[in-house]
Amino acid sequence: MSAHGVRLPPSRRRLLTATAALAATSALRLPVLAANAAVPGGFRDGGDLVFLIDSLGPTWIPNNSAISSFQGHVWGHVTDKLAYVDADGKVSPWIATGWEQNSDATEFTLHLKDGVTFSDGTPLDASAVVANLDIWYAGRIKEGINPIGLFPKTYDHAEAVDPTTVKVVFKAPTLGFIPTLGYHGSILISPKTLAQPVAQQADLARTSGSGPYLVAAWKEGDFVKLIKRKDYNWGPAAVGHTGPAHLDSITYKVVTEPSLRVSAVQSGQADIAYSASPQELKSLKEAGFTIATPRYLGFVNGWAINTKLAPYNDVKVRQALQAGINRQEIIDTVYTPDWKLATSFIQSNVPGATDHSDLLAYNPRKAETLLDEAGWIKGRGGIRTKDGKPLSLTLYSNPYLATAKSVDELIAQQLGRIGWKVDIRAYDVVTYGQKVTIGGPAVPAYEVTRSFIDAGTVAGILTDANNGENWFALGESDATLNDLRDKIAGARSVEIRNPLLDDLQRYVLEQGYFIPRTQIVQRIYVQSPKIKGETYNGIAYASYYTAARSA
C-alpha cells in the first residue's frame, strides 16, 4: 500500500489541493501511442479527474465473490474483460475478438486479440484466460478467495488451444456464458497476481491488470489514484476508441458526507459526485451539471426472505408482506420519475424479464386478511401478536444504496399500519459485510442490489445446488423451484428458456420469496460540465476511458 495518503481538510476549498498532491506519487514511464479517436470538440488530451465517492469497499482481492459497487469503478479502469456489454445489454467483442459455440451450448471457442499485455509485462494470452476462468469458477476458498458469484456453476474446464484460442467446456448447456464475460466480476488479472497469497492480492498496488489505467498510489479507506497507461491500444470497439485514454489521471477520493461531495463539484473542486440525493438532481441539472441515473442489468432493489426464520416460514405472512408495500409511494416520496416501479424481481430492461405487476399491487386489505388467517391478531398499539410474540421485522439498511434508510423508514410506516413492528439498523460498509448475509441466522430480509448480465444465471443462485447462494434458505426443499432451476439451466436456446424464466418470476413472487421495492438506480452521478465523453456499461458503471476535460 502506498504511504502517500491524503486527508480531507476541514475546508471544502482545500479539497483539490489535497488530492492534487497525489500527482507527485507517479514515477511510471511508458511509451506513447497515438490515440485513434478525436477528443470531443472544445476538449483536450490530458488533465486529471477527481471522483468523490462515499466508500471504497472492504477488500481489494480482485476475484472475490462479488466486487462491491464502489470498487467496480476502479476495476473498470485497471482491468479489461473478454466481452463488452453496453447499457442496452448488447454483447460485443473486447479482448475476445469473437467466439463460437456448439449446438447445445456446452462448448465455446474464444479467439483473443494478439499483443495484449498486463501491466507486469505478462501476455494476456490463452493460458492467462484459462487461469482467470478457473479462479472465477472455483476461487481458492481455503485461502479466502471466493468464486465469482454469478459465474456459471456448470463450468467444467478450459484449455489453451494455441496462444490466441481458448476452448471452454461446460457440464450442461450454458447459454449465459458469453454475456457473463462482461459482468463486472469477470475482470482479467495477470496470472502472476492470481498466484500471489491472499494478503498480497489484497494490496491494490500489487495487482496487475491490462486496463487503460495503472494504480499510482492508494490508501485504504481514503483514496485510489490511477494514471494513464500510455501503451494501451486494445479498448472495446463499441465505445469508439481503442488507444490510450485521454485523461492523464483519475483520483477516487472518499468523502462520506453526500452534501460535501456535491458542493465540491458545484464549486469546481471536484469533477464527479457519486451517490447524490435524488431530491437534489432536478436543481443540479437546471444549474448545468450533467446528471446520470443509469439502470443496470440485474435484480430490482428488494428483499430476499429467509424462509427458515419464523414467521417468514409461513407463505401467508410472506404474501402479506408482498401486498403490504406501497411501491408507488416510495417513488413519489423518496425518488424522482427517473425511478421505475418494479414489475418483477429482475429489472425490466433485462432480456427475459416479464411483467408481473399484478403480484406487486398495493393491497393492504389483502395483507390484513392473510395475517388474520395466519393467526396474527392486532393488539394494543396496532401491533399484531401470535402466541405472545409480536409480528416483527428487522431491516438492515444497505450502505451501498444512499436512499436505503429512507425507503426502509417509509416501508416501516406502511407495514406498521398493517400490524408489523419494524426495527431498522444501519451499518457502515465493512460492518454490514460482516454482520448481514443472505440467509444469515438473524437476518429475515436481506436487501438485494445486485447486477448480472444474463437472466439465465439467476436461477442457479437461488438454491444451494452446485454451490448456489441459497437466497431464501430453502436448500432443496422446494421441488417447483428446483425443477424450474434445472430446466432453465438445461435450456439449449432462448426460445426454450424465456417461458421458463417467466414461470420462475411468477412463482418466486407468488411465494413471497423475494419482495421487490423499486427498480434500481444504484449509481447516481453528478458531473461537472467540464468533463465530456464518459460511457456507461450494462452494469451502470461510468467509464472515463473515453472522457476528456474542456480546454
Coordinates of C-alpha atoms in Angstrom, one line a residue:
M1 CA 0.0 0.0 0.0
S2 CA 1.3 3.4 -0.8
A3 CA 2.3 5.7 2.1
H4 CA 1.4 8.8 0.1
G5 CA -2.0 9.3 1.7
V6 CA -4.2 12.4 1.7
R7 CA -6.7 13.6 4.2
L8 CA -9.7 15.7 3.5
P9 CA -9.1 19.1 5.3
P10 CA -12.0 20.8 7.1
S11 CA -12.2 23.5 4.5
R12 CA -14.0 22.5 1.3
R13 CA -11.9 24.9 -0.7
R14 CA -8.8 22.8 0.0
L15 CA -10.2 19.6 -1.3
L16 CA -8.5 19.7 -4.7
T17 CA -5.2 20.9 -3.3
A18 CA -5.1 17.8 -1.1
T19 CA -5.9 15.4 -4.0
A20 CA -3.7 17.1 -6.5
A21 CA -0.8 16.4 -4.2
L22 CA -1.1 12.8 -5.3
A23 CA 0.3 13.6 -8.7
A24 CA 3.8 13.6 -7.2
T25 CA 3.5 9.9 -6.4
S26 CA 3.6 8.8 -10.1
A27 CA 7.0 7.7 -11.4
L28 CA 5.9 5.4 -14.2
R29 CA 7.1 6.0 -17.7
L30 CA 5.7 4.1 -20.7
P31 CA 5.9 4.6 -24.5
V32 CA 3.3 6.8 -26.1
L33 CA 0.9 5.6 -28.8
A34 CA -1.3 7.9 -30.7
A35 CA -5.0 7.9 -29.7
N36 CA -7.3 6.7 -32.5
A37 CA -10.3 8.8 -31.6
A38 CA -10.7 12.5 -31.6
V39 CA -11.2 14.3 -28.4
P40 CA -14.7 15.9 -28.2
G41 CA -14.9 19.4 -29.7
G42 CA -13.6 22.1 -27.3
F43 CA -11.9 19.4 -25.1
R44 CA -8.3 18.3 -24.9
D45 CA -6.0 15.4 -24.3
G46 CA -4.5 15.3 -20.8
G47 CA -5.7 16.6 -17.5
D48 CA -6.9 15.0 -14.3
L49 CA -10.3 13.9 -12.9
V50 CA -11.4 13.8 -9.3
F51 CA -14.2 11.5 -8.4
L52 CA -15.7 11.8 -4.9
I53 CA -17.1 8.5 -3.6
D54 CA -18.7 7.5 -0.2
S55 CA -16.6 4.3 0.3
L56 CA -14.0 2.2 -1.4
G57 CA -15.3 -1.1 0.0
P58 CA -13.8 -3.7 2.3
T59 CA -11.2 -5.6 0.2
W60 CA -9.2 -5.4 -3.0
I61 CA -8.8 -9.1 -3.6
P62 CA -9.6 -8.9 -7.3
N63 CA -11.6 -12.1 -7.8
N64 CA -13.7 -12.5 -4.6
S65 CA -17.3 -13.4 -5.0
A66 CA -18.9 -10.1 -6.0
I67 CA -17.0 -6.8 -6.4
S68 CA -18.7 -4.1 -4.4
S69 CA -20.5 -1.2 -6.2
F70 CA -17.6 1.1 -5.1
Q71 CA -14.6 -1.0 -6.2
G72 CA -16.1 -1.7 -9.6
H73 CA -15.3 1.9 -10.6
V74 CA -11.6 1.3 -10.1
W75 CA -11.5 -2.2 -11.5
G76 CA -13.3 -0.9 -14.6
H77 CA -10.3 1.3 -15.4
V78 CA -7.4 -1.0 -14.2
T79 CA -8.7 -4.2 -15.9
D80 CA -10.3 -5.4 -19.2
K81 CA -12.9 -8.0 -19.9
L82 CA -13.3 -10.6 -22.6
A83 CA -16.6 -9.1 -23.8
Y84 CA -18.2 -5.7 -23.6
V85 CA -21.8 -5.3 -22.6
D86 CA -23.4 -1.9 -23.2
A87 CA -26.2 -0.1 -21.4
D88 CA -28.8 -1.9 -23.6
G89 CA -27.4 -5.3 -22.8
K90 CA -25.7 -5.7 -26.2
V91 CA -22.7 -8.0 -26.1
S92 CA -19.7 -7.2 -28.4
P93 CA -16.0 -8.3 -28.6
W94 CA -13.3 -6.8 -26.5
I95 CA -10.2 -8.9 -25.6
A96 CA -12.1 -11.8 -27.2
T97 CA -12.4 -10.8 -30.9
G98 CA -15.1 -13.4 -31.5
W99 CA -16.5 -16.8 -30.4
E100 CA -18.4 -19.8 -31.5
Q101 CA -20.5 -22.3 -29.6
N102 CA -21.7 -25.8 -30.3
S103 CA -25.4 -26.7 -30.9
D104 CA -26.2 -27.4 -27.3
A105 CA -24.2 -24.6 -25.8
T106 CA -21.8 -26.8 -23.9
E107 CA -18.6 -25.9 -25.7
F108 CA -17.4 -22.4 -26.6
T109 CA -14.3 -21.3 -28.5
L110 CA -12.9 -17.8 -27.8
H111 CA -10.5 -16.0 -30.1
L112 CA -8.2 -13.5 -28.5
K113 CA -6.5 -10.3 -29.5
D114 CA -2.8 -10.7 -30.1
G115 CA -0.3 -8.4 -28.4
V116 CA -2.3 -7.6 -25.3
T117 CA -0.2 -7.4 -22.1
F118 CA -0.8 -7.0 -18.4
S119 CA 0.9 -4.1 -16.7
D120 CA 3.6 -6.5 -15.3
G121 CA 4.6 -7.4 -18.9
T122 CA 2.8 -10.8 -18.9
P123 CA 1.0 -11.6 -22.1
L124 CA -2.8 -11.7 -21.9
D125 CA -2.9 -14.9 -23.9
A126 CA -4.9 -18.1 -23.8
S127 CA -3.1 -19.5 -20.8
A128 CA -3.8 -16.3 -18.9
V129 CA -7.5 -16.5 -19.8
V130 CA -7.7 -20.1 -18.6
A131 CA -6.2 -19.1 -15.3
N132 CA -8.8 -16.4 -14.9
L133 CA -11.7 -18.7 -15.8
D134 CA -10.6 -21.3 -13.3
I135 CA -10.4 -18.9 -10.4
W136 CA -13.7 -17.3 -11.4
Y137 CA -15.3 -20.7 -11.1
A138 CA -13.6 -22.2 -8.1
G139 CA -11.7 -19.5 -6.3
R140 CA -9.3 -20.7 -3.6
I141 CA -11.7 -20.9 -0.8
K142 CA -9.3 -22.2 1.9
E143 CA -7.2 -19.1 1.3
G144 CA -10.1 -16.7 1.4
I145 CA -10.5 -16.2 -2.3
N146 CA -14.1 -17.0 -3.2
P147 CA -15.6 -17.8 -6.6
I148 CA -17.3 -15.2 -8.7
G149 CA -20.9 -15.4 -7.5
L150 CA -22.6 -15.4 -10.9
F151 CA -20.1 -17.3 -12.9
P152 CA -21.7 -20.4 -14.4
K153 CA -21.8 -23.3 -11.9
T154 CA -21.8 -25.7 -14.9
Y155 CA -18.2 -24.9 -15.8
D156 CA -16.0 -28.0 -16.4
H157 CA -12.7 -26.8 -17.7
A158 CA -10.9 -24.6 -20.2
E159 CA -7.9 -25.3 -22.3
A160 CA -5.5 -23.2 -24.4
V161 CA -5.7 -24.5 -28.0
D162 CA -3.0 -22.1 -29.1
P163 CA -1.8 -18.6 -27.7
T164 CA -4.9 -16.8 -29.1
T165 CA -7.6 -19.6 -28.8
V166 CA -9.4 -20.9 -25.7
K167 CA -11.8 -23.8 -25.6
V168 CA -14.3 -23.7 -22.7
V169 CA -16.3 -26.8 -21.8
F170 CA -19.4 -26.9 -19.6
K171 CA -21.1 -29.9 -18.0
A172 CA -24.5 -28.8 -19.3
P173 CA -25.9 -26.1 -21.7
T174 CA -24.8 -22.7 -20.5
L175 CA -26.4 -20.0 -22.7
G176 CA -25.3 -17.2 -20.4
F177 CA -21.6 -17.8 -20.6
I178 CA -20.7 -15.2 -23.2
P179 CA -22.8 -12.4 -21.7
T180 CA -21.3 -13.2 -18.3
L181 CA -17.9 -12.4 -19.6
G182 CA -19.0 -8.8 -19.5
Y183 CA -20.0 -9.0 -15.8
H184 CA -18.2 -6.6 -13.5
G185 CA -16.7 -9.5 -11.5
S186 CA -15.2 -11.1 -14.7
I187 CA -12.1 -9.0 -14.7
L188 CA -8.9 -10.2 -16.3
I189 CA -5.9 -10.3 -13.9
S190 CA -2.3 -11.3 -14.5
P191 CA -1.5 -14.9 -13.6
K192 CA 1.3 -13.6 -11.5
T193 CA -1.2 -11.7 -9.4
L194 CA -3.5 -14.7 -9.2
A195 CA -0.7 -16.8 -7.9
Q196 CA 0.1 -14.5 -5.0
P197 CA -1.1 -15.2 -1.5
V198 CA -4.3 -13.6 -0.5
A199 CA -2.7 -10.9 1.7
Q200 CA -0.6 -9.7 -1.3
Q201 CA -3.7 -9.8 -3.6
A202 CA -5.5 -7.5 -1.1
D203 CA -2.8 -4.9 -1.8
L204 CA -4.1 -3.0 -4.8
A205 CA -0.7 -1.8 -5.7
R206 CA 0.4 -5.4 -6.4
T207 CA -2.4 -6.1 -8.8
S208 CA -1.6 -6.2 -12.4
G209 CA -4.5 -5.8 -14.9
S210 CA -4.4 -5.0 -18.7
G211 CA -6.7 -1.9 -18.5
P212 CA -6.1 1.7 -19.7
Y213 CA -5.0 2.9 -16.2
L214 CA -2.5 1.8 -13.6
V215 CA -2.6 2.2 -9.8
A216 CA -0.1 5.0 -8.9
A217 CA -1.0 5.2 -5.2
W218 CA -3.7 4.3 -2.8
K219 CA -4.5 4.4 0.9
E220 CA -7.2 2.1 2.4
G221 CA -10.4 3.8 3.1
D222 CA -9.1 7.1 1.7
F223 CA -8.2 7.3 -2.0
V224 CA -7.0 5.5 -5.1
K225 CA -5.1 7.4 -7.7
L226 CA -4.9 6.0 -11.3
I227 CA -2.6 7.1 -14.1
K228 CA -2.9 6.5 -17.8
R229 CA -1.2 3.5 -19.3
K230 CA 0.4 5.1 -22.4
D231 CA 0.9 1.9 -24.4
Y232 CA -2.7 0.8 -24.1
N233 CA -4.2 0.0 -27.5
W234 CA -7.0 -2.6 -27.1
G235 CA -10.1 -0.9 -25.8
P236 CA -13.6 -2.2 -26.8
A237 CA -14.5 -1.0 -30.3
A238 CA -18.1 -0.5 -29.0
V239 CA -17.0 2.8 -27.2
G240 CA -15.5 4.2 -30.4
H241 CA -11.9 4.3 -29.1
T242 CA -9.2 1.7 -28.6
G243 CA -6.0 3.7 -28.0
P244 CA -4.7 5.3 -24.8
A245 CA -7.1 7.2 -22.6
H246 CA -7.4 11.0 -22.9
L247 CA -7.3 11.9 -19.2
D248 CA -3.9 11.6 -17.5
S249 CA -5.2 10.5 -14.2
I250 CA -8.3 9.6 -12.2
T251 CA -8.4 10.0 -8.4
Y252 CA -11.2 8.3 -6.4
K253 CA -11.4 10.1 -3.1
V254 CA -13.5 9.0 -0.1
V255 CA -15.8 11.8 1.2
T256 CA -18.5 10.3 3.3
E257 CA -20.9 13.3 3.5
P258 CA -23.1 13.5 0.4
S259 CA -23.6 17.2 0.6
L260 CA -19.9 17.8 0.7
R261 CA -19.4 15.7 -2.4
V262 CA -22.0 17.6 -4.3
S263 CA -20.9 21.1 -3.1
A264 CA -17.3 20.2 -4.1
V265 CA -18.4 19.6 -7.7
Q266 CA -20.6 22.8 -7.6
S267 CA -17.6 24.9 -6.6
G268 CA -15.2 23.3 -9.1
Q269 CA -13.1 21.5 -6.6
A270 CA -14.0 18.0 -7.9
D271 CA -15.5 16.6 -11.1
I272 CA -17.8 13.8 -10.1
A273 CA -20.0 13.4 -7.0
Y274 CA -21.3 9.8 -6.5
S275 CA -24.5 8.8 -4.7
A276 CA -26.1 12.2 -4.5
S277 CA -29.6 12.6 -3.0
P278 CA -32.3 12.1 -5.6
Q279 CA -34.1 15.2 -4.4
E280 CA -31.1 17.3 -5.5
L281 CA -31.0 16.1 -9.1
K282 CA -33.5 18.5 -10.6
S283 CA -31.9 21.7 -9.4
L284 CA -28.4 20.4 -10.2
K285 CA -29.5 19.6 -13.8
E286 CA -31.1 23.1 -14.1
A287 CA -27.8 24.6 -13.0
G288 CA -26.0 23.0 -15.9
F289 CA -24.4 19.9 -14.2
T290 CA -24.6 16.5 -16.0
I291 CA -26.8 14.1 -14.2
A292 CA -26.7 10.4 -14.9
T293 CA -29.1 7.8 -13.3
P294 CA -28.3 4.6 -15.4
R295 CA -30.2 1.4 -14.6
Y296 CA -28.1 -1.7 -14.6
L297 CA -29.0 -5.1 -15.8
G298 CA -29.8 -7.1 -12.7
F299 CA -32.2 -7.6 -9.8
V300 CA -34.5 -4.9 -8.7
N301 CA -34.0 -3.4 -5.2
G302 CA -35.8 -5.6 -2.8
W303 CA -35.5 -8.3 -0.1
A304 CA -34.6 -11.9 -0.3
I305 CA -36.6 -13.5 2.5
N306 CA -35.1 -16.0 4.9
T307 CA -37.8 -18.7 5.0
K308 CA -36.1 -20.5 7.9
L309 CA -36.9 -17.7 10.3
A310 CA -40.4 -17.6 11.8
P311 CA -42.8 -16.1 11.0
Y312 CA -41.4 -15.9 7.4
N313 CA -41.6 -19.7 7.1
D314 CA -45.3 -19.1 6.6
V315 CA -46.3 -18.3 3.0
K316 CA -49.3 -16.2 4.1
V317 CA -47.0 -13.9 6.1
R318 CA -44.7 -13.5 3.1
Q319 CA -47.7 -12.9 0.8
A320 CA -49.0 -10.3 3.3
L321 CA -45.6 -8.6 3.2
Q322 CA -45.7 -8.5 -0.6
A323 CA -49.2 -6.9 -0.6
G324 CA -48.5 -4.5 2.2
I325 CA -45.9 -2.3 0.5
N326 CA -47.0 0.8 -1.4
R327 CA -44.3 0.9 -4.1
Q328 CA -45.7 4.0 -5.9
E329 CA -45.5 5.9 -2.6
I330 CA -41.8 5.0 -2.4
I331 CA -41.1 6.6 -5.8
D332 CA -43.3 9.6 -5.1
T333 CA -41.7 10.2 -1.7
V334 CA -38.0 9.2 -1.9
Y335 CA -37.2 9.2 -5.5
T336 CA -38.0 11.1 -8.8
P337 CA -39.5 10.0 -12.1
D338 CA -36.1 8.6 -13.1
W339 CA -37.0 5.6 -10.9
K340 CA -39.5 3.0 -12.2
L341 CA -41.9 0.6 -10.5
A342 CA -40.7 -2.9 -10.1
T343 CA -42.6 -5.4 -12.4
S344 CA -40.7 -8.5 -11.3
F345 CA -37.7 -9.3 -9.1
I346 CA -35.4 -8.6 -12.1
Q347 CA -35.1 -5.2 -13.9
S348 CA -37.5 -4.7 -16.8
N349 CA -34.6 -3.9 -19.2
V350 CA -33.1 -7.4 -18.7
P351 CA -33.7 -9.7 -21.7
G352 CA -36.1 -12.4 -20.5
A353 CA -37.8 -10.2 -17.8
T354 CA -41.6 -10.3 -17.8
D355 CA -44.3 -8.1 -16.3
H356 CA -45.9 -9.4 -13.1
S357 CA -47.1 -6.1 -11.7
D358 CA -50.4 -7.8 -10.7
L359 CA -48.5 -9.7 -8.0
L360 CA -47.0 -6.5 -6.7
A361 CA -50.1 -4.3 -6.4
Y362 CA -50.5 -2.5 -3.1
N363 CA -53.4 -4.2 -1.3
P364 CA -53.5 -3.6 2.5
R365 CA -56.9 -5.2 2.9
K366 CA -55.5 -8.4 1.3
A367 CA -52.5 -8.2 3.6
E368 CA -54.7 -7.8 6.7
T369 CA -56.8 -10.8 5.7
L370 CA -53.8 -13.0 5.1
L371 CA -52.4 -12.1 8.5
D372 CA -55.7 -12.8 10.2
E373 CA -55.8 -16.2 8.5
A374 CA -52.3 -16.9 9.7
G375 CA -53.3 -16.2 13.3
W376 CA -51.7 -12.8 13.8
I377 CA -54.2 -10.7 15.8
K378 CA -53.9 -6.9 16.3
G379 CA -53.4 -5.8 19.9
R380 CA -52.5 -2.6 21.7
G381 CA -50.9 0.0 19.6
G382 CA -52.0 -1.9 16.4
I383 CA -49.1 -4.4 16.6
R384 CA -50.2 -8.0 15.8
T385 CA -49.2 -10.9 18.0
K386 CA -49.3 -14.7 17.9
D387 CA -48.6 -17.0 20.9
G388 CA -47.5 -13.9 22.8
K389 CA -44.9 -12.8 20.2
P390 CA -45.1 -9.6 18.2
L391 CA -45.1 -9.7 14.3
S392 CA -41.7 -8.2 13.9
L393 CA -39.3 -7.4 11.1
T394 CA -35.7 -6.1 11.4
L395 CA -34.4 -4.2 8.3
Y396 CA -30.7 -3.8 7.7
S397 CA -30.3 -0.7 5.5
N398 CA -28.0 -1.3 2.6
P399 CA -25.0 1.1 2.9
Y400 CA -24.3 0.6 -0.9
L401 CA -27.6 2.5 -1.6
A402 CA -27.8 6.1 -0.4
T403 CA -31.6 6.1 -0.2
A404 CA -31.9 2.7 1.6
K405 CA -32.6 4.0 5.1
S406 CA -35.2 6.5 3.8
V407 CA -37.0 3.7 1.9
D408 CA -36.8 1.5 5.0
E409 CA -38.4 4.2 7.1
L410 CA -41.3 4.7 4.7
I411 CA -41.9 1.0 4.5
A412 CA -41.8 0.7 8.3
Q413 CA -44.7 3.2 8.4
Q414 CA -46.7 1.3 5.7
L415 CA -46.2 -2.1 7.4
G416 CA -46.9 -0.5 10.8
R417 CA -50.4 0.3 9.7
I418 CA -51.0 -3.4 9.0
G419 CA -49.6 -4.6 12.3
W420 CA -45.9 -5.1 11.9
K421 CA -43.3 -3.9 14.4
V422 CA -40.4 -2.8 12.2
D423 CA -36.9 -2.1 13.5
I424 CA -34.2 -0.5 11.3
R425 CA -30.5 -1.0 11.8
A426 CA -27.8 0.9 9.7
Y427 CA -24.2 -0.2 9.5
D428 CA -21.2 1.1 7.5
V429 CA -20.0 -0.9 4.5
V430 CA -17.4 -3.0 6.5
T431 CA -19.7 -3.8 9.4
Y432 CA -22.6 -4.6 7.1
G433 CA -20.4 -7.1 5.2
Q434 CA -19.5 -8.8 8.5
K435 CA -23.0 -8.9 10.1
V436 CA -25.5 -9.1 7.3
T437 CA -25.5 -12.1 4.8
I438 CA -28.1 -13.7 2.6
G439 CA -29.8 -16.5 4.6
G440 CA -27.9 -15.3 7.8
P441 CA -29.3 -16.8 11.0
A442 CA -30.7 -13.5 12.3
V443 CA -31.5 -11.7 9.0
P444 CA -35.1 -12.1 7.9
A445 CA -35.0 -9.8 4.9
Y446 CA -31.7 -9.3 3.1
E447 CA -31.7 -6.2 0.9
V448 CA -30.6 -7.1 -2.6
T449 CA -28.9 -4.6 -5.0
R450 CA -27.2 -7.0 -7.4
S451 CA -26.3 -6.8 -11.1
F452 CA -26.0 -9.6 -13.6
I453 CA -25.7 -9.8 -17.3
D454 CA -27.7 -12.8 -18.3
A455 CA -31.1 -13.8 -16.8
G456 CA -30.2 -17.5 -17.1
T457 CA -27.7 -17.2 -14.3
V458 CA -30.4 -16.1 -11.9
A459 CA -32.0 -19.5 -11.2
G460 CA -28.7 -21.1 -10.4
I461 CA -28.0 -18.9 -7.3
L462 CA -31.5 -19.1 -5.7
T463 CA -30.9 -22.6 -4.2
D464 CA -27.8 -24.4 -2.9
A465 CA -27.4 -26.7 -5.9
N466 CA -23.9 -26.5 -7.4
N467 CA -22.6 -24.1 -4.8
G468 CA -25.6 -21.8 -5.3
E469 CA -26.2 -18.9 -2.9
N470 CA -29.4 -20.3 -1.4
W471 CA -31.1 -16.9 -1.2
F472 CA -34.3 -17.9 0.5
A473 CA -32.7 -20.6 2.9
L474 CA -34.8 -23.2 1.1
G475 CA -32.0 -25.6 0.2
E476 CA -33.5 -28.3 -1.9
S477 CA -36.9 -28.2 -0.2
D478 CA -39.0 -26.5 -2.9
A479 CA -39.5 -29.0 -5.7
T480 CA -41.1 -26.5 -8.0
L481 CA -38.2 -24.0 -7.7
N482 CA -35.7 -26.8 -8.2
D483 CA -37.5 -28.0 -11.3
L484 CA -37.5 -24.5 -12.8
R485 CA -33.9 -24.0 -11.9
D486 CA -32.9 -27.2 -13.7
K487 CA -35.0 -26.6 -16.8
I488 CA -33.6 -23.1 -17.2
A489 CA -30.1 -24.3 -16.7
G490 CA -30.6 -27.1 -19.3
A491 CA -32.3 -24.9 -21.9
R492 CA -30.4 -25.0 -25.3
S493 CA -32.0 -21.8 -26.7
V494 CA -33.5 -18.6 -25.5
E495 CA -36.8 -19.6 -27.2
I496 CA -37.0 -22.6 -24.8
R497 CA -35.6 -20.6 -21.8
N498 CA -37.8 -17.5 -21.9
P499 CA -41.1 -19.2 -20.9
L500 CA -39.3 -20.9 -18.1
L501 CA -37.9 -17.6 -16.9
D502 CA -41.5 -16.2 -16.9
D503 CA -42.6 -19.1 -14.8
L504 CA -39.7 -18.6 -12.4
Q505 CA -40.5 -14.9 -11.9
R506 CA -44.2 -15.6 -11.2
Y507 CA -43.5 -18.4 -8.8
V508 CA -40.9 -16.6 -6.7
L509 CA -43.2 -13.5 -6.4
E510 CA -46.3 -15.6 -5.6
Q511 CA -44.5 -17.4 -2.8
G512 CA -43.2 -14.2 -1.4
Y513 CA -39.6 -15.4 -1.6
F514 CA -38.5 -12.1 -3.0
I515 CA -40.1 -8.7 -2.1
P516 CA -39.4 -6.1 -4.7
R517 CA -39.3 -2.4 -3.7
T518 CA -38.4 -0.4 -6.9
Q519 CA -36.3 -0.9 -10.0
I520 CA -32.8 0.0 -9.0
V521 CA -30.8 3.1 -9.9
Q522 CA -27.9 2.4 -7.6
R523 CA -25.3 4.6 -9.2
I524 CA -26.1 8.3 -9.3
Y525 CA -23.6 10.7 -10.9
V526 CA -23.4 14.4 -10.7
Q527 CA -20.8 15.6 -13.1
S528 CA -19.0 18.9 -14.0
P529 CA -19.8 20.3 -17.4
K530 CA -16.1 20.5 -17.9
I531 CA -16.0 16.7 -18.4
K532 CA -17.4 15.1 -21.6
G533 CA -17.3 11.7 -23.3
E534 CA -17.9 9.3 -20.5
T535 CA -19.7 6.0 -21.2
Y536 CA -22.0 3.7 -19.1
N537 CA -22.0 0.0 -19.5
G538 CA -24.6 -2.7 -18.8
I539 CA -23.9 -2.6 -15.1
A540 CA -24.2 1.2 -14.9
Y541 CA -20.6 1.9 -14.2
A542 CA -19.2 5.2 -15.6
S543 CA -16.0 4.8 -17.6
Y544 CA -13.8 7.8 -18.2
Y545 CA -11.6 5.9 -20.6
T546 CA -13.1 7.9 -23.5
A547 CA -13.7 11.1 -21.4
A548 CA -11.9 14.4 -21.8
R549 CA -11.6 17.7 -20.0
S550 CA -12.5 21.1 -21.6
A551 CA -9.7 23.1 -23.0

